[in-house]
Short mmCIF file of C-alpha atoms in Angstrom, two decimals:
data_model
loop_
_atom_site.label_atom_id
_atom_site.label_comp_id
_atom_site.label_asym_id
_atom_site.label_seq_id
_atom_site.Cartn_x
_atom_site.Cartn_y
_atom_site.Cartn_z
CA MET V 1371 -0.49 0.27 0.37
CA ASN V 1372 1.56 3.91 -0.93
CA PHE V 1373 1.51 6.34 2.57
CA ARG V 1374 2.08 9.06 1.98
CA THR V 1375 3.22 10.71 5.83
CA SER V 1376 0.68 14.45 6.86
CA ARG V 1377 3.53 17.07 7.73
CA ARG V 1378 1.85 20.75 8.16
CA GLY V 1379 0.80 21.92 5.08
CA GLY V 1380 0.72 18.25 3.29
CA GLY V 1381 -2.51 14.73 3.39
CA LEU V 1382 -5.36 15.25 4.51
CA ASN V 1383 -4.82 16.62 7.65
CA SER V 1384 -3.73 20.32 5.62
CA LEU V 1385 -7.58 20.23 5.03
CA LEU V 1386 -7.73 21.01 9.21
CA LEU V 1387 -5.32 23.06 9.33
CA ALA V 1388 -6.10 25.57 6.44
CA GLY V 1389 -9.42 25.26 8.57
CA ALA V 1390 -7.54 26.84 11.30
CA ILE V 1391 -6.37 30.13 10.10
CA GLY V 1392 -8.74 33.08 11.15
CA LEU V 1393 -8.99 31.27 15.04
CA THR V 1394 -6.70 33.57 17.31
CA ALA V 1395 -3.90 31.97 17.83
CA LEU V 1396 -3.43 30.60 22.29
CA SER V 1397 -0.77 32.29 23.17
CA THR V 1398 2.57 30.84 24.51
CA PRO V 1399 3.01 31.55 28.37
CA ALA V 1400 4.77 34.92 28.95
CA LEU V 1401 7.86 33.27 30.59
CA CYS V 1402 7.85 37.22 32.75
CA ALA V 1403 9.87 34.97 35.83
CA ALA V 1404 11.57 31.90 36.59
CA PRO V 1405 9.13 29.79 36.23
CA ILE V 1406 8.30 28.20 40.51
CA LYS V 1407 7.90 24.84 41.25
CA GLY V 1408 5.54 24.06 44.05
CA GLY V 1409 1.99 24.99 46.03
CA THR V 1410 -1.64 25.09 45.26
CA ILE V 1411 -4.63 26.78 43.19
CA SER V 1412 -7.92 26.64 43.55
CA VAL V 1413 -9.94 26.86 40.34
CA ALA V 1414 -13.97 28.64 40.71
CA THR V 1415 -15.66 26.74 37.60
CA ILE V 1416 -19.49 27.20 36.74
CA GLY V 1417 -20.08 24.29 39.04
CA GLU V 1418 -20.34 21.00 39.48
CA PRO V 1419 -20.01 18.67 36.43
CA PRO V 1420 -22.07 15.52 35.39
CA THR V 1421 -19.18 13.36 34.88
CA LEU V 1422 -15.03 12.37 34.84
CA ASP V 1423 -15.83 10.40 31.32
CA PRO V 1424 -15.16 13.03 29.10
CA MET V 1425 -16.59 10.41 26.36
CA THR V 1426 -19.54 10.54 27.41
CA SER V 1427 -20.15 14.40 28.01
CA THR V 1428 -19.92 17.07 24.93
CA ALA V 1429 -20.12 19.86 27.95
CA ASP V 1430 -16.81 22.11 28.23
CA LEU V 1431 -16.64 22.23 31.81
CA VAL V 1432 -16.00 17.88 31.34
CA GLY V 1433 -12.97 18.50 29.02
CA ILE V 1434 -11.25 21.49 30.94
CA LEU V 1435 -11.13 19.30 33.80
CA THR V 1436 -10.84 16.39 32.76
CA GLN V 1437 -7.50 17.32 30.64
CA HIS V 1438 -5.34 17.16 33.00
CA PHE V 1439 -6.05 13.83 34.19
CA PHE V 1440 -6.93 11.19 30.52
CA GLU V 1441 -5.15 12.30 27.30
CA THR V 1442 -6.29 11.95 23.97
CA LEU V 1443 -3.87 11.09 20.61
CA TYR V 1444 -4.54 14.13 19.40
CA THR V 1445 -4.24 17.99 20.42
CA PHE V 1446 -4.31 21.58 18.81
CA ASP V 1447 -1.16 24.07 19.65
CA ALA V 1448 -1.01 27.41 19.07
CA LYS V 1449 -2.15 28.33 16.39
CA TRP V 1450 -4.55 25.81 16.22
CA ASN V 1451 -3.10 23.16 14.67
CA LEU V 1452 -3.23 20.05 14.69
CA THR V 1453 -0.59 18.15 16.59
CA PRO V 1454 0.23 14.46 18.95
CA LEU V 1455 0.42 14.71 21.97
CA LEU V 1456 -0.86 10.48 22.76
CA ALA V 1457 0.59 9.85 19.28
CA ASP V 1458 4.62 10.33 18.11
CA LYS V 1459 3.80 11.62 14.53
CA LEU V 1460 0.85 12.94 12.84
CA PRO V 1461 -0.74 10.04 11.46
CA GLU V 1462 0.20 8.24 8.21
CA VAL V 1463 -2.95 8.64 5.27
CA SER V 1464 -2.84 6.02 2.29
CA ALA V 1465 -3.32 8.13 -1.52
CA ASP V 1466 -6.43 6.81 -1.19
CA GLY V 1467 -7.80 8.32 2.14
CA LEU V 1468 -9.04 4.94 4.32
CA THR V 1469 -6.08 4.24 6.10
CA TYR V 1470 -4.27 5.87 8.85
CA ILE V 1471 -1.25 4.62 10.84
CA ILE V 1472 -1.35 6.21 13.97
CA PRO V 1473 2.37 5.38 15.39
CA LEU V 1474 2.53 5.84 19.45
CA ARG V 1475 4.98 7.01 21.65
CA GLN V 1476 6.62 4.62 23.81
CA GLY V 1477 7.30 4.72 27.03
CA ILE V 1478 3.95 6.26 28.71
CA THR V 1479 2.97 5.25 31.77
CA PHE V 1480 -0.79 4.96 33.09
CA HIS V 1481 -1.71 6.54 36.49
CA ASP V 1482 -1.69 3.21 37.94
CA GLY V 1483 2.01 2.39 37.26
CA SER V 1484 0.95 0.31 33.87
CA LYS V 1485 2.54 0.64 30.66
CA MET V 1486 0.58 2.20 27.26
CA ASP V 1487 -0.01 0.12 24.54
CA SER V 1488 -1.65 -0.24 20.81
CA ALA V 1489 -3.94 -1.85 23.13
CA ASP V 1490 -5.10 -0.03 25.82
CA VAL V 1491 -5.63 2.37 22.85
CA LEU V 1492 -7.58 0.38 20.53
CA ALA V 1493 -9.33 -0.66 23.65
CA SER V 1494 -10.17 3.14 23.79
CA LEU V 1495 -11.03 3.92 21.39
CA LYS V 1496 -13.87 0.67 20.69
CA ARG V 1497 -15.82 2.55 23.73
CA TRP V 1498 -15.36 6.37 22.71
CA THR V 1499 -16.94 4.72 19.00
CA GLU V 1500 -19.36 2.99 20.92
CA THR V 1501 -20.12 5.73 23.26
CA ALA V 1502 -18.98 9.52 22.86
CA THR V 1503 -21.24 11.42 19.88
CA ARG V 1504 -18.40 12.14 18.24
CA GLY V 1505 -16.88 8.59 18.33
CA LYS V 1506 -20.37 7.75 17.25
CA MET V 1507 -20.38 9.75 14.17
CA ALA V 1508 -16.48 8.47 13.29
CA ALA V 1509 -17.65 4.96 13.89
CA LYS V 1510 -19.90 5.07 10.96
CA ILE V 1511 -17.14 5.47 8.60
CA ILE V 1512 -15.26 3.61 10.00
CA THR V 1513 -14.35 -0.84 8.84
CA GLY V 1514 -11.67 -1.41 11.24
CA MET V 1515 -9.35 -1.04 13.95
CA GLU V 1516 -5.93 -3.15 14.69
CA ALA V 1517 -2.98 -3.01 16.03
CA PRO V 1518 -0.52 -5.04 13.72
CA ASP V 1519 1.84 -3.99 17.37
CA ALA V 1520 3.04 -2.93 20.16
CA ASN V 1521 2.97 0.80 19.02
CA THR V 1522 1.52 1.36 15.98
CA ILE V 1523 -2.85 1.86 15.36
CA ARG V 1524 -4.71 0.76 11.39
CA ILE V 1525 -7.98 2.02 11.80
CA THR V 1526 -9.06 1.68 8.65
CA LEU V 1527 -11.81 3.53 6.27
CA LYS V 1528 -15.13 3.22 4.26
CA GLN V 1529 -14.84 6.41 2.16
CA PRO V 1530 -12.24 9.12 3.06
CA TYR V 1531 -13.23 11.54 6.69
CA ALA V 1532 -10.92 14.52 6.57
CA PRO V 1533 -12.04 15.59 9.86
CA LEU V 1534 -10.47 12.40 11.40
CA THR V 1535 -7.91 13.71 13.21
CA ALA V 1536 -10.07 17.14 14.51
CA LEU V 1537 -11.59 14.43 16.51
CA LEU V 1538 -9.80 12.56 18.20
CA ALA V 1539 -8.30 15.73 19.27
CA MET V 1540 -10.93 17.22 20.58
CA ASN V 1541 -11.27 17.73 24.96
CA ASN V 1542 -14.97 16.77 25.04
CA SER V 1543 -16.66 13.85 23.95
CA ALA V 1544 -13.39 12.36 23.72
CA ALA V 1545 -10.79 9.70 23.26
CA VAL V 1546 -9.22 9.93 25.17
CA ILE V 1547 -6.89 6.53 26.40
CA MET V 1548 -7.26 4.85 29.76
CA PRO V 1549 -5.79 1.62 30.36
CA LYS V 1550 -7.63 -1.81 28.96
CA GLY V 1551 -8.14 -3.14 32.72
CA LYS V 1552 -9.74 -0.29 33.42
CA ILE V 1553 -12.10 0.11 30.87
CA ALA V 1554 -16.76 -0.62 31.58
CA PRO V 1555 -19.68 0.79 30.53
CA ALA V 1556 -19.49 3.64 33.42
CA LEU V 1557 -16.18 3.79 34.23
CA THR V 1558 -15.29 3.64 38.11
CA GLU V 1559 -11.30 4.69 38.72
CA PHE V 1560 -11.55 7.21 36.35
CA VAL V 1561 -7.10 6.56 34.84
CA GLY V 1562 -5.01 8.66 32.68
CA THR V 1563 -1.72 9.79 31.32
CA GLY V 1564 -2.08 13.57 32.44
CA PRO V 1565 0.28 15.89 33.71
CA TYR V 1566 -2.40 15.19 36.91
CA GLN V 1567 -4.06 12.09 38.36
CA LEU V 1568 -7.02 12.71 40.80
CA LYS V 1569 -7.65 11.79 44.06
CA ALA V 1570 -10.79 12.85 45.35
CA ARG V 1571 -13.61 14.26 44.23
CA VAL V 1572 -16.02 15.95 47.56
CA PRO V 1573 -19.40 16.75 45.22
CA ASP V 1574 -20.15 20.32 45.96
CA GLN V 1575 -16.94 20.78 47.11
CA TYR V 1576 -14.52 20.68 44.59
CA ILE V 1577 -11.54 18.10 42.41
CA GLN V 1578 -8.43 17.90 43.89
CA LEU V 1579 -6.26 16.20 41.89
CA VAL V 1580 -2.74 16.25 41.80
CA ARG V 1581 0.80 15.82 40.51
CA PHE V 1582 1.44 12.80 38.64
CA ASP V 1583 4.76 12.33 39.55
CA GLY V 1584 5.45 9.50 36.36
CA TYR V 1585 3.98 11.87 34.09
CA LYS V 1586 6.44 12.04 30.44
CA GLN V 1587 6.36 14.83 28.65
CA ARG V 1588 6.56 15.89 25.34
CA GLU V 1589 10.19 17.25 23.77
CA GLY V 1590 10.76 21.00 23.51
CA GLU V 1591 8.84 23.81 24.76
CA PRO V 1592 5.15 24.48 25.89
CA ASP V 1593 2.63 25.23 22.56
CA GLY V 1594 -1.21 25.10 22.67
CA TYR V 1595 -2.73 22.48 23.79
CA GLY V 1596 0.07 21.07 22.59
CA GLY V 1597 4.17 20.26 23.79
CA ALA V 1598 5.07 20.20 26.40
CA ARG V 1599 3.22 19.09 29.79
CA LYS V 1600 5.20 21.35 32.41
CA GLN V 1601 4.36 20.36 35.84
CA TYR V 1602 4.68 22.71 38.20
CA LEU V 1603 2.06 23.27 40.57
CA ASP V 1604 1.83 20.44 42.97
CA GLU V 1605 -1.64 20.62 43.95
CA ILE V 1606 -5.48 21.84 41.71
CA ARG V 1607 -8.26 21.97 42.76
CA PHE V 1608 -11.68 22.49 40.72
CA VAL V 1609 -14.38 24.27 43.46
CA PRO V 1610 -18.17 24.33 41.48
CA VAL V 1611 -18.72 28.13 42.58
CA SER V 1612 -22.75 27.66 40.75
CA ASN V 1613 -24.13 31.33 40.87
CA ALA V 1614 -22.81 33.93 37.79
CA ASN V 1615 -22.96 36.82 40.29
CA THR V 1616 -20.63 34.66 43.39
CA ARG V 1617 -17.92 33.93 40.81
CA VAL V 1618 -17.43 37.21 40.63
CA GLU V 1619 -17.48 38.81 44.04
CA SER V 1620 -15.04 35.63 44.63
CA ALA V 1621 -12.54 37.01 42.26
CA VAL V 1622 -12.62 40.66 43.30
CA ALA V 1623 -12.46 39.34 46.37
CA GLY V 1624 -8.80 37.61 45.20
CA GLN V 1625 -10.56 34.78 47.04
CA PHE V 1626 -9.37 31.55 44.03
CA ASP V 1627 -6.35 31.54 41.52
CA TYR V 1628 -8.26 31.82 38.37
CA VAL V 1629 -12.09 32.11 38.11
CA ASP V 1630 -13.83 30.38 34.37
CA SER V 1631 -16.38 32.23 32.99
CA LEU V 1632 -18.20 35.87 33.99
CA PRO V 1633 -20.01 38.14 33.36
CA VAL V 1634 -19.03 40.58 30.35
CA GLU V 1635 -20.78 42.86 32.28
CA SER V 1636 -18.24 42.52 35.74
CA LEU V 1637 -15.30 44.03 33.64
CA PRO V 1638 -15.45 47.89 35.37
CA LYS V 1639 -15.55 46.35 38.65
CA LEU V 1640 -12.26 43.68 38.27
CA LYS V 1641 -10.70 46.37 37.25
CA ASN V 1642 -11.35 46.78 41.03
CA GLY V 1643 -10.48 43.87 42.79
CA ARG V 1644 -7.91 41.80 43.26
CA SER V 1645 -8.04 39.63 40.28
CA ASP V 1646 -7.25 40.73 36.39
CA PRO V 1647 -9.29 40.80 33.76
CA VAL V 1648 -9.39 37.65 31.28
CA MET V 1649 -10.70 37.81 28.44
CA LEU V 1650 -11.25 36.36 25.21
CA LYS V 1651 -11.84 37.39 22.25
CA PRO V 1652 -14.24 36.38 20.11
CA PHE V 1653 -14.41 33.34 21.91
CA GLY V 1654 -18.08 31.45 20.33
CA TRP V 1655 -21.41 31.74 19.93
CA PRO V 1656 -24.84 30.61 21.83
CA ARG V 1657 -27.51 29.01 20.75
CA LEU V 1658 -30.50 27.23 20.72
CA VAL V 1659 -31.45 23.98 20.18
CA LEU V 1660 -34.89 22.14 18.80
CA ASN V 1661 -35.83 18.76 19.80
CA THR V 1662 -35.61 17.96 16.05
CA LYS V 1663 -36.76 14.23 17.52
CA GLN V 1664 -40.06 14.58 19.70
CA GLY V 1665 -42.71 17.13 20.34
CA ILE V 1666 -44.10 20.61 18.22
CA MET V 1667 -40.07 21.23 17.64
CA SER V 1668 -39.90 17.74 14.91
CA ASN V 1669 -42.27 20.17 13.31
CA GLN V 1670 -40.85 21.68 10.85
CA ALA V 1671 -42.51 24.42 10.57
CA VAL V 1672 -42.66 25.04 14.11
CA ARG V 1673 -38.87 25.61 13.71
CA GLN V 1674 -39.36 27.86 10.88
CA ALA V 1675 -41.43 29.88 13.11
CA VAL V 1676 -39.37 29.79 15.91
CA GLN V 1677 -36.68 31.58 13.87
CA LEU V 1678 -38.73 34.14 12.29
CA ALA V 1679 -39.39 34.79 15.53
CA LEU V 1680 -37.62 35.65 17.48
CA ASN V 1681 -35.07 39.41 17.95
CA GLU V 1682 -31.23 37.70 18.38
CA GLU V 1683 -29.97 41.69 18.94
CA ASP V 1684 -32.26 41.91 22.07
CA MET V 1685 -31.19 39.04 22.88
CA LEU V 1686 -27.41 39.77 22.81
CA TYR V 1687 -27.98 43.02 24.74
CA ALA V 1688 -30.05 41.30 27.38
CA ALA V 1689 -27.14 38.93 27.28
CA PHE V 1690 -24.06 41.04 27.85
CA GLY V 1691 -25.03 44.46 28.11
CA ASP V 1692 -22.22 46.52 25.77
CA LYS V 1693 -22.18 46.19 22.28
CA ASN V 1694 -18.02 45.90 23.42
CA PHE V 1695 -19.26 42.10 24.50
CA TYR V 1696 -20.81 40.89 21.74
CA LYS V 1697 -21.77 41.27 17.85
CA LEU V 1698 -24.30 40.12 15.81
CA ASN V 1699 -24.62 37.84 13.32
CA GLY V 1700 -26.42 34.75 11.67
CA ASP V 1701 -23.31 32.90 10.01
CA LEU V 1702 -21.38 29.47 11.99
CA TYR V 1703 -18.76 31.29 11.33
CA PRO V 1704 -17.30 35.16 12.17
CA GLU V 1705 -15.23 37.29 9.27
CA GLY V 1706 -12.12 35.63 9.28
CA PHE V 1707 -12.17 32.02 9.22
CA PRO V 1708 -12.16 30.27 5.86
CA TRP V 1709 -15.93 29.03 7.43
CA ALA V 1710 -17.54 31.92 6.71
CA THR V 1711 -19.99 32.78 4.72
CA SER V 1712 -22.88 35.52 4.06
CA LEU V 1713 -25.71 33.08 4.12
CA GLY V 1714 -27.46 33.73 7.33
CA GLY V 1715 -28.67 37.52 7.10
CA LYS V 1716 -32.15 35.66 5.52
CA VAL V 1717 -32.81 34.50 8.02
CA TYR V 1718 -31.08 35.97 11.28
CA ASN V 1719 -32.78 39.34 13.35
CA LYS V 1720 -36.68 38.96 12.12
CA GLY V 1721 -38.11 38.97 15.24
CA ASP V 1722 -41.41 38.86 13.03
CA ALA V 1723 -43.73 37.85 15.47
CA ALA V 1724 -47.22 38.02 13.01
CA GLY V 1725 -45.25 35.91 9.91
CA ALA V 1726 -43.77 33.51 12.78
CA LYS V 1727 -47.91 33.06 13.76
CA LYS V 1728 -48.70 32.23 10.38
CA LEU V 1729 -46.94 29.96 9.73
CA VAL V 1730 -47.54 27.62 12.93
CA ASP V 1731 -51.52 28.37 12.14
CA GLY V 1732 -50.66 26.34 8.30
CA ALA V 1733 -49.02 23.84 10.06
CA ASN V 1734 -51.99 23.49 11.60
CA VAL V 1735 -50.59 22.52 14.83
CA GLN V 1736 -53.28 22.79 18.72
CA ASP V 1737 -50.68 22.23 21.26
CA ARG V 1738 -47.93 25.63 21.28
CA LYS V 1739 -46.27 25.04 24.73
CA ILE V 1740 -43.27 25.25 24.26
CA ARG V 1741 -40.53 23.36 26.81
CA ILE V 1742 -37.96 26.14 27.65
CA LEU V 1743 -34.03 24.39 29.66
CA THR V 1744 -31.61 26.38 30.52
CA SER V 1745 -28.98 27.42 34.39
CA GLN V 1746 -28.56 30.39 35.51
CA GLN V 1747 -25.12 29.02 36.22
CA TYR V 1748 -24.94 30.28 33.14
CA GLU V 1749 -26.20 33.80 33.24
CA PHE V 1750 -26.20 34.83 30.21
CA HIS V 1751 -28.26 31.71 28.77
CA TYR V 1752 -30.91 32.54 31.01
CA LYS V 1753 -30.33 36.73 29.66
CA MET V 1754 -31.43 34.80 26.76
CA ALA V 1755 -33.26 32.41 27.51
CA LEU V 1756 -36.13 34.92 28.78
CA VAL V 1757 -35.76 37.56 25.67
CA ALA V 1758 -36.98 34.41 23.24
CA ALA V 1759 -40.07 33.68 25.37
CA GLU V 1760 -41.07 36.98 25.60
CA TYR V 1761 -40.96 36.85 21.50
CA LEU V 1762 -42.21 33.31 21.32
CA LYS V 1763 -44.98 35.03 23.37
CA ALA V 1764 -45.81 37.49 20.73
CA ALA V 1765 -45.81 34.50 18.23
CA GLY V 1766 -48.70 32.51 19.36
CA PHE V 1767 -47.01 30.23 21.45
CA THR V 1768 -46.58 29.53 25.10
CA VAL V 1769 -43.17 28.30 26.96
CA ASP V 1770 -42.33 26.68 30.19
CA MET V 1771 -39.39 28.11 31.10
CA GLN V 1772 -37.83 25.13 33.20
CA VAL V 1773 -34.83 26.23 35.29
CA VAL V 1774 -32.20 23.56 36.44
CA ASP V 1775 -27.97 23.07 37.03
CA TRP V 1776 -26.49 23.22 34.36
CA ALA V 1777 -25.00 19.01 35.92
CA THR V 1778 -29.29 18.49 34.93
CA LEU V 1779 -29.10 20.46 31.45
CA THR V 1780 -26.75 17.74 30.25
CA GLN V 1781 -28.41 14.40 31.50
CA ARG V 1782 -31.65 16.07 31.00
CA ARG V 1783 -31.36 17.48 27.52
CA GLN V 1784 -30.49 13.24 26.78
CA ASP V 1785 -34.31 12.74 27.24
CA PRO V 1786 -36.04 13.71 23.97
CA ALA V 1787 -39.50 13.64 26.41
CA LEU V 1788 -38.59 16.12 28.14
CA TRP V 1789 -37.64 19.30 26.07
CA ASP V 1790 -37.85 21.64 23.04
CA ILE V 1791 -35.91 24.10 22.89
CA PHE V 1792 -32.57 24.39 25.07
CA ILE V 1793 -29.19 27.14 25.35
CA THR V 1794 -25.93 26.16 25.44
CA HIS V 1795 -22.87 27.88 23.95
CA SER V 1796 -19.12 26.85 21.44
CA PRO V 1797 -16.35 28.38 21.21
CA PHE V 1798 -15.06 29.11 17.76
CA LEU V 1799 -13.09 26.02 16.54
CA PRO V 1800 -10.79 25.36 13.10
CA GLU V 1801 -12.88 22.15 12.22
CA PRO V 1802 -16.51 22.62 12.18
CA ALA V 1803 -17.01 19.38 12.21
CA LEU V 1804 -15.88 18.79 16.44
CA ILE V 1805 -19.70 20.86 16.42
CA ASP V 1806 -21.60 18.79 18.38
CA PHE V 1807 -24.89 19.49 15.51
CA PRO V 1808 -23.37 16.76 13.23
CA SER V 1809 -23.64 13.89 14.67
CA LYS V 1810 -26.95 12.70 15.22
CA ASP V 1811 -26.60 11.54 18.68
CA ALA V 1812 -26.34 14.61 19.62
CA PRO V 1813 -29.02 15.67 21.99
CA GLY V 1814 -31.18 18.18 18.91
CA TRP V 1815 -31.05 14.06 17.06
CA TRP V 1816 -31.44 15.99 13.56
CA ASP V 1817 -31.22 13.58 10.94
CA THR V 1818 -32.36 14.50 7.78
CA PRO V 1819 -32.35 13.22 3.75
CA ARG V 1820 -30.14 16.66 3.24
CA ARG V 1821 -28.04 18.06 6.73
CA ASN V 1822 -26.91 13.43 5.88
CA GLN V 1823 -26.18 14.55 1.99
CA THR V 1824 -24.30 17.69 2.50
CA LEU V 1825 -22.96 16.57 5.52
CA ASP V 1826 -21.30 13.75 3.66
CA ALA V 1827 -20.30 16.28 0.48
CA PHE V 1828 -18.53 18.09 3.23
CA ASN V 1829 -17.48 15.30 5.14
CA GLN V 1830 -15.80 13.12 1.45
CA ALA V 1831 -13.79 16.47 -0.19
CA ARG V 1832 -10.10 15.61 -0.87
CA SER V 1833 -9.07 19.73 -1.06
CA GLN V 1834 -9.59 23.69 0.69
CA GLU V 1835 -11.44 25.03 -1.27
CA GLU V 1836 -14.04 22.19 -2.07
CA ARG V 1837 -14.88 21.82 2.08
CA VAL V 1838 -15.24 25.64 2.40
CA LYS V 1839 -18.15 25.58 -1.26
CA ARG V 1840 -19.92 22.42 0.51
CA TRP V 1841 -19.51 23.00 4.31
CA ALA V 1842 -21.76 26.68 2.32
CA ASP V 1843 -24.06 24.02 1.82
CA VAL V 1844 -24.52 22.92 4.99
CA GLN V 1845 -25.43 25.90 6.64
CA GLN V 1846 -27.90 26.63 4.34
CA ALA V 1847 -29.97 23.43 5.47
CA VAL V 1848 -29.18 24.54 8.56
CA TYR V 1849 -31.06 27.76 8.09
CA ASP V 1850 -33.58 26.09 5.90
CA GLU V 1851 -34.30 22.94 7.92
CA VAL V 1852 -33.56 24.92 11.94
CA PRO V 1853 -31.83 22.00 13.95
CA PHE V 1854 -30.47 24.98 15.90
CA ILE V 1855 -30.80 29.17 15.72
CA LYS V 1856 -27.43 30.73 16.44
CA VAL V 1857 -27.78 33.97 18.75
CA GLY V 1858 -24.94 35.77 18.13
CA ASP V 1859 -21.19 36.06 18.52
CA PHE V 1860 -19.43 36.52 21.69
CA ASN V 1861 -16.43 37.40 23.95
CA ALA V 1862 -15.71 34.98 27.53
CA GLN V 1863 -14.61 36.81 30.66
CA ALA V 1864 -12.44 34.92 33.15
CA ALA V 1865 -10.34 36.52 35.54
CA ARG V 1866 -7.11 35.48 37.51
CA SER V 1867 -4.87 36.37 40.44
CA PRO V 1868 -1.46 38.31 40.01
CA ALA V 1869 0.93 35.68 41.24
CA LEU V 1870 -0.14 32.78 38.60
CA GLN V 1871 1.75 33.12 36.13
CA GLY V 1872 2.21 30.57 32.66
CA THR V 1873 -1.97 30.89 31.67
CA ASN V 1874 -3.84 31.93 28.99
CA ALA V 1875 -7.01 33.66 27.88
CA VAL V 1876 -7.97 30.06 25.94
CA PRO V 1877 -11.77 28.40 25.75
CA TRP V 1878 -10.83 25.77 28.19
CA PRO V 1879 -8.20 27.42 30.30
CA TYR V 1880 -5.77 24.20 31.64
CA PHE V 1881 -2.43 25.12 34.54
CA TRP V 1882 0.06 22.19 33.50
CA ASN V 1883 2.42 25.35 32.93
CA ALA V 1884 0.75 27.28 35.26
CA TRP V 1885 2.42 28.76 38.63
CA LYS V 1886 2.56 31.09 41.19
CA SER V 1887 4.77 33.99 41.72
CA LYS V 1888 5.66 34.79 45.75
#
């Protein structure tokens, strides 16, 4: 078989790398002083994670926590290029795009002291294809996975699939590698290869990670999520702080070393407090996910009516309050990305109650109650839900607001009988296939002939030019069939102690490479 090695700028993976050029680069930690080894940091998060099994959840919170103790074969460097992590190098991809050879790093030790080999990787990838939404998506085009020797994995596909390596790199719904003997349908032990290992979890109080002395970091320097992962800290404690205002006050008071997910309007208050503001601009996009599988939203005309009824500008203003923190944009990617289009304006920000009511009347829908599932732990979600509810009422719907904690929301959204709309958000990702909506298994369950046709054409495209063209077709299908509704673009606000060094403004904050100055 004729193989060529995929390098930056070559092979199928170059299609993914080209897709990253519009994304703000991950900054390299500024070495303003010599790093200090030792110490403990406390990190305030938006709440209690629904699980510590990153295969089973697409929640950002789960990815943020578990990326410290679980690792994947690949990850992203400071310029959002794919880079090896537990793999030794990028895959060797056959000329027909159907076979991937993945060489593994040697001498890697799990937290339980066992050595990683291809049997562990193969068992982990098998569980990923059976358990994770992204893995199930990949499984549909994977015809075989095998370990020809202790240090190699071979994956064969039934058709070219450009996003495969990027799917293997994501930190949620993640293809994390764990010891073969610890794998179970429901994990009871969370054993990975990461720079920190799980020591204790006290629900609603803290998750305690400690340095893993057996960690083997990559050679070289830190490079975004890739490169060397240096272990300066002895311990990291993640503390759930579910109330957004409490997180703000704790940041102002300097109670934590890092406080994640703050309302952007807290910036003036932060500037007068004991923590330094951290802003990522642009960060991502909030969206309303519609239940296409069951209930009132399974009717496409009703989904189109909801899209027509909403005024996204009012939703964004209610959520963020200042135009410096958001941008009105109905396209799935902002300007600067190769995936950006100008298609969204035709259906975006209409606020047309009469037109929406006419669509629903034409669909002969009797029960017009919409159950909106949201959480105040992401305060901007809740504020957008309140505004959306008023516009939907004006269009003749009745609205049942179901306000729950985020862990409950991520569990409840798995059951199509329990909701009609839920609100979530995503960072802008370098590869569109990494967004969870392409998966038929993701909550929302968008599965139509048009969806299948446009996404298949996009994923099988062999050149970047063709992929960009096919992505426009996918976006148009989204606007026509309305599996979800984008609200706009927004920035992310966090805060850190002036003593905390080596951290970056990134979508999923990480604390390897971080240290505390004296």
